[in-house]
PDB file of C-alpha atoms in Angstrom:
ATOM      1  CA  MET X   1      -0.030   0.176  -0.023  1.00  0.00           C
ATOM      2  CA  ILE X   2       2.627   2.635   0.970  1.00  0.00           C
ATOM      3  CA  ASP X   3       4.698   1.614  -2.334  1.00  0.00           C
ATOM      4  CA  GLN X   4       1.674   2.063  -4.386  1.00  0.00           C
ATOM      5  CA  ARG X   5       0.771   5.478  -2.704  1.00  0.00           C
ATOM      6  CA  LEU X   6       4.648   6.532  -3.179  1.00  0.00           C
ATOM      7  CA  LYS X   7       4.533   5.538  -7.050  1.00  0.00           C
ATOM      8  CA  GLU X   8       1.451   7.862  -7.232  1.00  0.00           C
ATOM      9  CA  PHE X   9       2.775  10.863  -5.621  1.00  0.00           C
ATOM     10  CA  VAL X  10       5.964  10.299  -7.932  1.00  0.00           C
ATOM     11  CA  ARG X  11       3.831   9.944 -11.034  1.00  0.00           C
ATOM     12  CA  LEU X  12       1.884  13.425 -10.140  1.00  0.00           C
ATOM     13  CA  HIS X  13       4.919  15.358  -9.099  1.00  0.00           C
ATOM     14  CA  HIS X  14       6.299  14.310 -12.519  1.00  0.00           C
ATOM     15  CA  ILE X  15       2.991  15.378 -14.462  1.00  0.00           C
ATOM     16  CA  ASP X  16       3.180  19.066 -12.335  1.00  0.00           C
ATOM     17  CA  LEU X  17       6.786  19.494 -13.019  1.00  0.00           C
ATOM     18  CA  VAL X  18       6.118  18.566 -16.772  1.00  0.00           C
ATOM     19  CA  ARG X  19       3.121  21.203 -16.831  1.00  0.00           C
ATOM     20  CA  THR X  20       5.226  24.059 -15.164  1.00  0.00           C
ATOM     21  CA  VAL X  21       8.018  23.481 -17.496  1.00  0.00           C
ATOM     22  CA  ASN X  22       5.985  23.769 -20.498  1.00  0.00           C
ATOM     23  CA  TYR X  23       4.115  26.754 -19.003  1.00  0.00           C
ATOM     24  CA  GLN X  24       7.203  28.204 -18.285  1.00  0.00           C
ATOM     25  CA  LYS X  25       8.944  28.113 -21.849  1.00  0.00           C
ATOM     26  CA  HIS X  26       5.707  29.065 -23.594  1.00  0.00           C
ATOM     27  CA  LYS X  27       5.765  31.941 -20.999  1.00  0.00           C
ATOM     28  CA  LEU X  28       8.997  33.168 -22.177  1.00  0.00           C
ATOM     29  CA  LYS X  29       8.564  32.793 -25.814  1.00  0.00           C
ATOM     30  CA  ASP X  30       4.858  34.667 -25.345  1.00  0.00           C
ATOM     31  CA  ILE X  31       6.885  37.404 -23.632  1.00  0.00           C
ATOM     32  CA  ILE X  32       9.518  38.089 -26.149  1.00  0.00           C
ATOM     33  CA  TYR X  33       6.990  37.854 -28.814  1.00  0.00           C
ATOM     34  CA  GLU X  34       4.655  40.579 -26.880  1.00  0.00           C
ATOM     35  CA  LYS X  35       7.823  42.813 -26.736  1.00  0.00           C
ATOM     36  CA  ARG X  36       8.467  42.649 -29.889  1.00  0.00           C
ATOM     37  CA  LEU X  37       4.943  43.838 -31.083  1.00  0.00           C
ATOM     38  CA  PHE X  38       5.425  46.333 -28.426  1.00  0.00           C
ATOM     39  CA  ASN X  39       8.439  48.085 -29.940  1.00  0.00           C
ATOM     40  CA  GLN X  40       6.895  47.834 -33.133  1.00  0.00           C
ATOM     41  CA  LEU X  41       3.878  49.553 -31.828  1.00  0.00           C
ATOM     42  CA  SER X  42       6.421  52.301 -30.607  1.00  0.00           C
ATOM     43  CA  SER X  43       7.821  53.110 -33.080  1.00  0.00           C
ATOM     44  CA  TYR X  44       4.994  55.072 -34.177  1.00  0.00           C
ATOM     45  CA  HIS X  45       4.950  58.565 -33.063  1.00  0.00           C
ATOM     46  CA  LEU X  46       1.614  58.921 -30.875  1.00  0.00           C
ATOM     47  CA  ALA X  47       0.462  61.850 -28.706  1.00  0.00           C
ATOM     48  CA  GLU X  48       0.421  61.525 -24.739  1.00  0.00           C
ATOM     49  CA  VAL X  49      -3.431  61.082 -24.981  1.00  0.00           C
ATOM     50  CA  GLN X  50      -3.254  58.518 -27.392  1.00  0.00           C
ATOM     51  CA  HIS X  51      -0.743  56.332 -25.186  1.00  0.00           C
ATOM     52  CA  GLN X  52      -3.120  56.896 -22.165  1.00  0.00           C
ATOM     53  CA  ALA X  53      -5.619  55.500 -24.640  1.00  0.00           C
ATOM     54  CA  ILE X  54      -4.029  52.388 -25.035  1.00  0.00           C
ATOM     55  CA  ASP X  55      -2.988  51.972 -21.543  1.00  0.00           C
ATOM     56  CA  GLN X  56      -6.774  52.364 -20.275  1.00  0.00           C
ATOM     57  CA  ILE X  57      -7.570  49.564 -23.190  1.00  0.00           C
ATOM     58  CA  THR X  58      -5.211  47.025 -21.667  1.00  0.00           C
ATOM     59  CA  THR X  59      -6.306  48.108 -18.060  1.00  0.00           C
ATOM     60  CA  ILE X  60      -9.750  47.081 -19.029  1.00  0.00           C
ATOM     61  CA  ARG X  61      -8.679  43.681 -20.846  1.00  0.00           C
ATOM     62  CA  LYS X  62      -6.993  42.829 -17.370  1.00  0.00           C
ATOM     63  CA  LYS X  63      -9.715  43.698 -15.110  1.00  0.00           C
ATOM     64  CA  GLN X  64     -11.959  41.409 -17.386  1.00  0.00           C
ATOM     65  CA  LEU X  65      -9.764  38.821 -17.463  1.00  0.00           C
ATOM     66  CA  LYS X  66      -9.680  38.803 -13.528  1.00  0.00           C
ATOM     67  CA  ILE X  67     -12.887  38.206 -13.617  1.00  0.00           C
ATOM     68  CA  PHE X  68     -12.723  35.663 -15.961  1.00  0.00           C
ATOM     69  CA  GLU X  69     -10.075  34.074 -13.678  1.00  0.00           C
ATOM     70  CA  ASP X  70     -12.410  34.294 -10.425  1.00  0.00           C
ATOM     71  CA  LEU X  71     -14.882  32.388 -12.632  1.00  0.00           C
ATOM     72  CA  THR X  72     -12.284  29.878 -13.811  1.00  0.00           C
ATOM     73  CA  ILE X  73     -11.415  29.110  -9.688  1.00  0.00           C
ATOM     74  CA  PHE X  74     -15.040  29.094  -8.388  1.00  0.00           C
ATOM     75  CA  GLU X  75     -16.228  26.575 -11.656  1.00  0.00           C
ATOM     76  CA  GLN X  76     -13.334  24.381 -10.395  1.00  0.00           C
ATOM     77  CA  ARG X  77     -14.266  24.811  -6.900  1.00  0.00           C
ATOM     78  CA  ILE X  78     -17.930  23.329  -8.105  1.00  0.00           C
ATOM     79  CA  LEU X  79     -16.475  20.743 -10.049  1.00  0.00           C
ATOM     80  CA  CYS X  80     -14.261  19.694  -7.036  1.00  0.00           C
ATOM     81  CA  HIS X  81     -16.950  19.515  -4.469  1.00  0.00           C
ATOM     82  CA  SER X  82     -14.892  22.206  -2.538  1.00  0.00           C
ATOM     83  CA  LEU X  83     -17.220  25.428  -2.223  1.00  0.00           C
ATOM     84  CA  PRO X  84     -16.486  28.257   0.044  1.00  0.00           C
ATOM     85  CA  LYS X  85     -18.365  27.711   3.578  1.00  0.00           C
ATOM     86  CA  THR X  86     -21.041  30.100   2.409  1.00  0.00           C
ATOM     87  CA  PHE X  87     -22.205  27.989  -0.187  1.00  0.00           C
ATOM     88  CA  ASP X  88     -21.285  24.331   1.620  1.00  0.00           C
ATOM     89  CA  ASP X  89     -20.814  22.641   4.639  1.00  0.00           C
ATOM     90  CA  ILE X  90     -23.926  23.281   6.543  1.00  0.00           C
ATOM     91  CA  PRO X  91     -23.847  20.228   9.301  1.00  0.00           C
ATOM     92  CA  ILE X  92     -27.287  18.311   8.582  1.00  0.00           C
ATOM     93  CA  VAL X  93     -28.049  18.063  12.486  1.00  0.00           C
ATOM     94  CA  THR X  94     -28.480  21.359  12.741  1.00  0.00           C
ATOM     95  CA  TYR X  95     -31.386  21.376  10.487  1.00  0.00           C
ATOM     96  CA  GLN X  96     -32.572  17.960  10.676  1.00  0.00           C
ATOM     97  CA  ASN X  97     -33.968  17.407  14.141  1.00  0.00           C
ATOM     98  CA  LEU X  98     -36.298  20.359  13.467  1.00  0.00           C
ATOM     99  CA  PHE X  99     -37.443  19.690   9.534  1.00  0.00           C
ATOM    100  CA  GLY X 100     -35.932  16.254   8.565  1.00  0.00           C
ATOM    101  CA  ASN X 101     -35.361  15.143   5.261  1.00  0.00           C
ATOM    102  CA  GLU X 102     -37.398  18.328   4.011  1.00  0.00           C
ATOM    103  CA  ALA X 103     -35.007  20.506   5.299  1.00  0.00           C
ATOM    104  CA  ASN X 104     -32.276  18.770   3.215  1.00  0.00           C
ATOM    105  CA  LYS X 105     -34.038  20.029  -0.332  1.00  0.00           C
ATOM    106  CA  ILE X 106     -35.008  23.230   0.784  1.00  0.00           C
ATOM    107  CA  MET X 107     -31.352  24.227   2.000  1.00  0.00           C
ATOM    108  CA  GLN X 108     -30.258  22.659  -1.676  1.00  0.00           C
ATOM    109  CA  GLU X 109     -32.384  24.468  -3.108  1.00  0.00           C
ATOM    110  CA  LEU X 110     -31.441  27.702  -1.623  1.00  0.00           C
ATOM    111  CA  LYS X 111     -27.834  27.294  -1.969  1.00  0.00           C
ATOM    112  CA  ARG X 112     -28.358  25.915  -6.036  1.00  0.00           C
ATOM    113  CA  ARG X 113     -30.286  29.246  -6.260  1.00  0.00           C
ATOM    114  CA  LYS X 114     -27.213  31.282  -4.693  1.00  0.00           C
ATOM    115  CA  LEU X 115     -24.676  29.634  -7.204  1.00  0.00           C
ATOM    116  CA  ASN X 116     -26.784  30.362  -9.759  1.00  0.00           C
ATOM    117  CA  ASP X 117     -26.972  34.094  -9.156  1.00  0.00           C
ATOM    118  CA  GLN X 118     -23.102  34.176  -8.473  1.00  0.00           C
ATOM    119  CA  LEU X 119     -22.479  32.304 -11.768  1.00  0.00           C
ATOM    120  CA  LYS X 120     -24.481  34.875 -13.376  1.00  0.00           C
ATOM    121  CA  ASN X 121     -22.795  38.068 -11.727  1.00  0.00           C
ATOM    122  CA  TYR X 122     -19.528  36.638 -13.423  1.00  0.00           C
ATOM    123  CA  GLU X 123     -20.904  36.524 -16.629  1.00  0.00           C
ATOM    124  CA  LEU X 124     -22.360  40.132 -16.464  1.00  0.00           C
ATOM    125  CA  LYS X 125     -19.662  41.529 -15.393  1.00  0.00           C
ATOM    126  CA  LEU X 126     -17.236  39.541 -18.197  1.00  0.00           C
ATOM    127  CA  GLN X 127     -20.114  40.977 -20.851  1.00  0.00           C
ATOM    128  CA  ASP X 128     -19.890  44.556 -19.478  1.00  0.00           C
ATOM    129  CA  TYR X 129     -16.001  44.517 -19.214  1.00  0.00           C
ATOM    130  CA  GLU X 130     -16.144  43.216 -23.011  1.00  0.00           C
ATOM    131  CA  ASP X 131     -18.640  46.021 -24.314  1.00  0.00           C
ATOM    132  CA  LEU X 132     -16.541  48.630 -22.625  1.00  0.00           C
ATOM    133  CA  TYR X 133     -13.450  47.032 -24.257  1.00  0.00           C
ATOM    134  CA  GLN X 134     -14.807  47.089 -27.941  1.00  0.00           C
ATOM    135  CA  THR X 135     -15.970  50.605 -27.309  1.00  0.00           C
ATOM    136  CA  GLU X 136     -12.599  52.099 -26.473  1.00  0.00           C
ATOM    137  CA  ILE X 137     -10.922  50.219 -29.185  1.00  0.00           C
ATOM    138  CA  ASN X 138     -13.748  51.973 -31.637  1.00  0.00           C
ATOM    139  CA  ILE X 139     -13.486  55.237 -30.066  1.00  0.00           C
ATOM    140  CA  PHE X 140      -9.155  55.400 -30.515  1.00  0.00           C
ATOM    141  CA  GLU X 141      -9.913  54.096 -33.849  1.00  0.00           C
ATOM    142  CA  SER X 142     -11.834  56.438 -35.103  1.00  0.00           C
ATOM    143  CA  LYS X 143      -9.829  59.416 -33.258  1.00  0.00           C
ATOM    144  CA  LEU X 144      -6.798  57.797 -35.434  1.00  0.00           C
ATOM    145  CA  ILE X 145      -8.311  57.998 -38.501  1.00  0.00           C
ATOM    146  CA  GLN X 146     -10.072  61.398 -38.284  1.00  0.00           C
ATOM    147  CA  THR X 147      -6.771  62.980 -37.128  1.00  0.00           C
ATOM    148  CA  SER X 148      -4.703  61.104 -39.498  1.00  0.00           C
ATOM    149  CA  LEU X 149      -4.209  62.756 -43.115  1.00  0.00           C
ATOM    150  CA  ASN X 150      -5.393  61.542 -46.503  1.00  0.00           C
ATOM    151  CA  HIS X 151      -1.682  60.276 -46.947  1.00  0.00           C
ATOM    152  CA  GLN X 152      -1.626  58.790 -43.221  1.00  0.00           C
ATOM    153  CA  ARG X 153      -4.711  56.727 -43.616  1.00  0.00           C
ATOM    154  CA  ILE X 154      -2.787  53.226 -44.678  1.00  0.00           C
ATOM    155  CA  GLN X 155      -0.041  53.629 -41.827  1.00  0.00           C
ATOM    156  CA  ALA X 156      -3.187  54.403 -39.578  1.00  0.00           C
ATOM    157  CA  ASP X 157      -4.617  50.894 -40.950  1.00  0.00           C
ATOM    158  CA  ILE X 158      -1.407  49.231 -40.108  1.00  0.00           C
ATOM    159  CA  PHE X 159      -0.840  50.644 -36.794  1.00  0.00           C
ATOM    160  CA  MET X 160      -4.366  49.468 -35.739  1.00  0.00           C
ATOM    161  CA  THR X 161      -4.017  46.114 -37.164  1.00  0.00           C
ATOM    162  CA  LEU X 162      -0.662  45.548 -35.145  1.00  0.00           C
ATOM    163  CA  LEU X 163      -2.298  46.892 -32.008  1.00  0.00           C
ATOM    164  CA  LYS X 164      -5.098  44.641 -32.479  1.00  0.00           C
ATOM    165  CA  CYS X 165      -2.609  41.764 -32.783  1.00  0.00           C
ATOM    166  CA  TYR X 166      -0.447  43.303 -29.692  1.00  0.00           C
ATOM    167  CA  LEU X 167      -4.004  42.946 -27.618  1.00  0.00           C
ATOM    168  CA  SER X 168      -4.907  39.504 -28.773  1.00  0.00           C
ATOM    169  CA  HIS X 169      -1.465  38.222 -27.868  1.00  0.00           C
ATOM    170  CA  TYR X 170      -1.392  40.168 -24.541  1.00  0.00           C
ATOM    171  CA  THR X 171      -5.024  38.378 -23.772  1.00  0.00           C
ATOM    172  CA  ASN X 172      -3.872  35.314 -24.871  1.00  0.00           C
ATOM    173  CA  ARG X 173      -1.090  35.173 -22.845  1.00  0.00           C
ATOM    174  CA  LEU X 174      -2.890  36.163 -19.572  1.00  0.00           C
ATOM    175  CA  ILE X 175      -5.672  33.234 -20.378  1.00  0.00           C
ATOM    176  CA  ARG X 176      -2.816  30.876 -20.904  1.00  0.00           C
ATOM    177  CA  GLN X 177      -1.706  32.015 -17.083  1.00  0.00           C
ATOM    178  CA  ILE X 178      -4.924  31.691 -15.894  1.00  0.00           C
ATOM    179  CA  ARG X 179      -5.458  27.711 -17.304  1.00  0.00           C
ATOM    180  CA  TYR X 180      -2.135  27.003 -15.817  1.00  0.00           C
ATOM    181  CA  LYS X 181      -3.330  28.573 -12.652  1.00  0.00           C
ATOM    182  CA  GLU X 182      -6.657  26.299 -13.004  1.00  0.00           C
ATOM    183  CA  ALA X 183      -4.529  23.093 -13.408  1.00  0.00           C
ATOM    184  CA  CYS X 184      -2.428  23.687 -10.289  1.00  0.00           C
ATOM    185  CA  VAL X 185      -5.912  24.696  -8.442  1.00  0.00           C
ATOM    186  CA  HIS X 186      -7.631  21.414  -9.628  1.00  0.00           C
ATOM    187  CA  VAL X 187      -4.935  19.801  -7.967  1.00  0.00           C
ATOM    188  CA  LYS X 188      -5.296  20.788  -4.888  1.00  0.00           C
ATOM    189  CA  LEU X 189      -9.014  20.998  -4.840  1.00  0.00           C
ATOM    190  CA  VAL X 190      -8.938  17.184  -5.609  1.00  0.00           C
ATOM    191  CA  ARG X 191      -6.677  16.593  -2.905  1.00  0.00           C
ATOM    192  CA  LYS X 192      -8.453  18.210  -0.389  1.00  0.00           C
ATOM    193  CA  HIS X 193     -11.728  16.801  -1.370  1.00  0.00           C
ATOM    194  CA  HIS X 194     -10.234  13.181  -0.947  1.00  0.00           C
ATOM    195  CA  ARG X 195      -9.282  14.461   2.634  1.00  0.00           C
ATOM    196  CA  HIS X 196     -12.789  15.652   3.362  1.00  0.00           C
ATOM    197  CA  LEU X 197     -14.208  12.301   2.003  1.00  0.00           C
ATOM    198  CA  LEU X 198     -12.731  10.890   5.152  1.00  0.00           C
ATOM    199  CA  SER X 199     -13.977  13.286   7.535  1.00  0.00           C
ATOM    200  CA  LYS X 200     -17.198  11.519   9.342  1.00  0.00           C
ATOM    201  CA  GLN X 201     -18.840  15.142   9.615  1.00  0.00           C
ATOM    202  CA  GLN X 202     -22.545  15.160   7.717  1.00  0.00           C
ATOM    203  CA  ILE X 203     -22.918  17.972   5.523  1.00  0.00           C
ATOM    204  CA  VAL X 204     -25.652  19.084   2.931  1.00  0.00           C
ATOM    205  CA  ASP X 205     -24.208  20.728  -0.058  1.00  0.00           C
ATOM    206  CA  VAL X 206     -25.582  21.786  -3.710  1.00  0.00           C
ATOM    207  CA  TYR X 207     -25.088  18.700  -5.445  1.00  0.00           C
ATOM    208  CA  PRO X 208     -27.750  16.075  -6.119  1.00  0.00           C
ATOM    209  CA  GLN X 209     -28.110  13.746  -3.311  1.00  0.00           C
ATOM    210  CA  ILE X 210     -30.507  10.843  -3.039  1.00  0.00           C
ATOM    211  CA  ILE X 211     -33.079  11.429  -0.130  1.00  0.00           C
ATOM    212  CA  VAL X 212     -35.772   8.568   0.837  1.00  0.00           C
TER     213      VAL X 212
END
């Protein structure tokens, strides 16, 4: 039994190590390419207000992806049966003495509604940031074209293509960072859930249960 657990530990550790090495390798490539794109953008002579607008756009995207990260971790908690105590881990015996099995059904339904409300809240915030992000890009592009002379229109189009490429790469890099963190959190939550199963405490959670 001990040898089997040791082999499993070594196997999981190897998987974690390979995941980390691959992530760090791709992260370095992403940063190098992103820096190259940024240097190309910097070769264009922009006004200070335009630099500020680009900073604002990247800040909006970063805030949106922070919400996405929170949602991703929250979804992992759902999958791994490791919800925060505000959603889960209410002792059954506290309510069974008063309401019996009916109390279980009521508590589950209330917690499921609360869970759905939380998920919808994340989705609404993500959409709000996406709308704001697209609006700011459109405003920036419109002002850039308006201030460009006729012979500069092609340069303005090239700049916008380059900017969108930079922003897309910036977004994808952060998403890959979030996915890596998600994988690490998943492993921790699964292990935590396995330890939790060894506990004798009875709880009512949001997951389906057979009630007779």
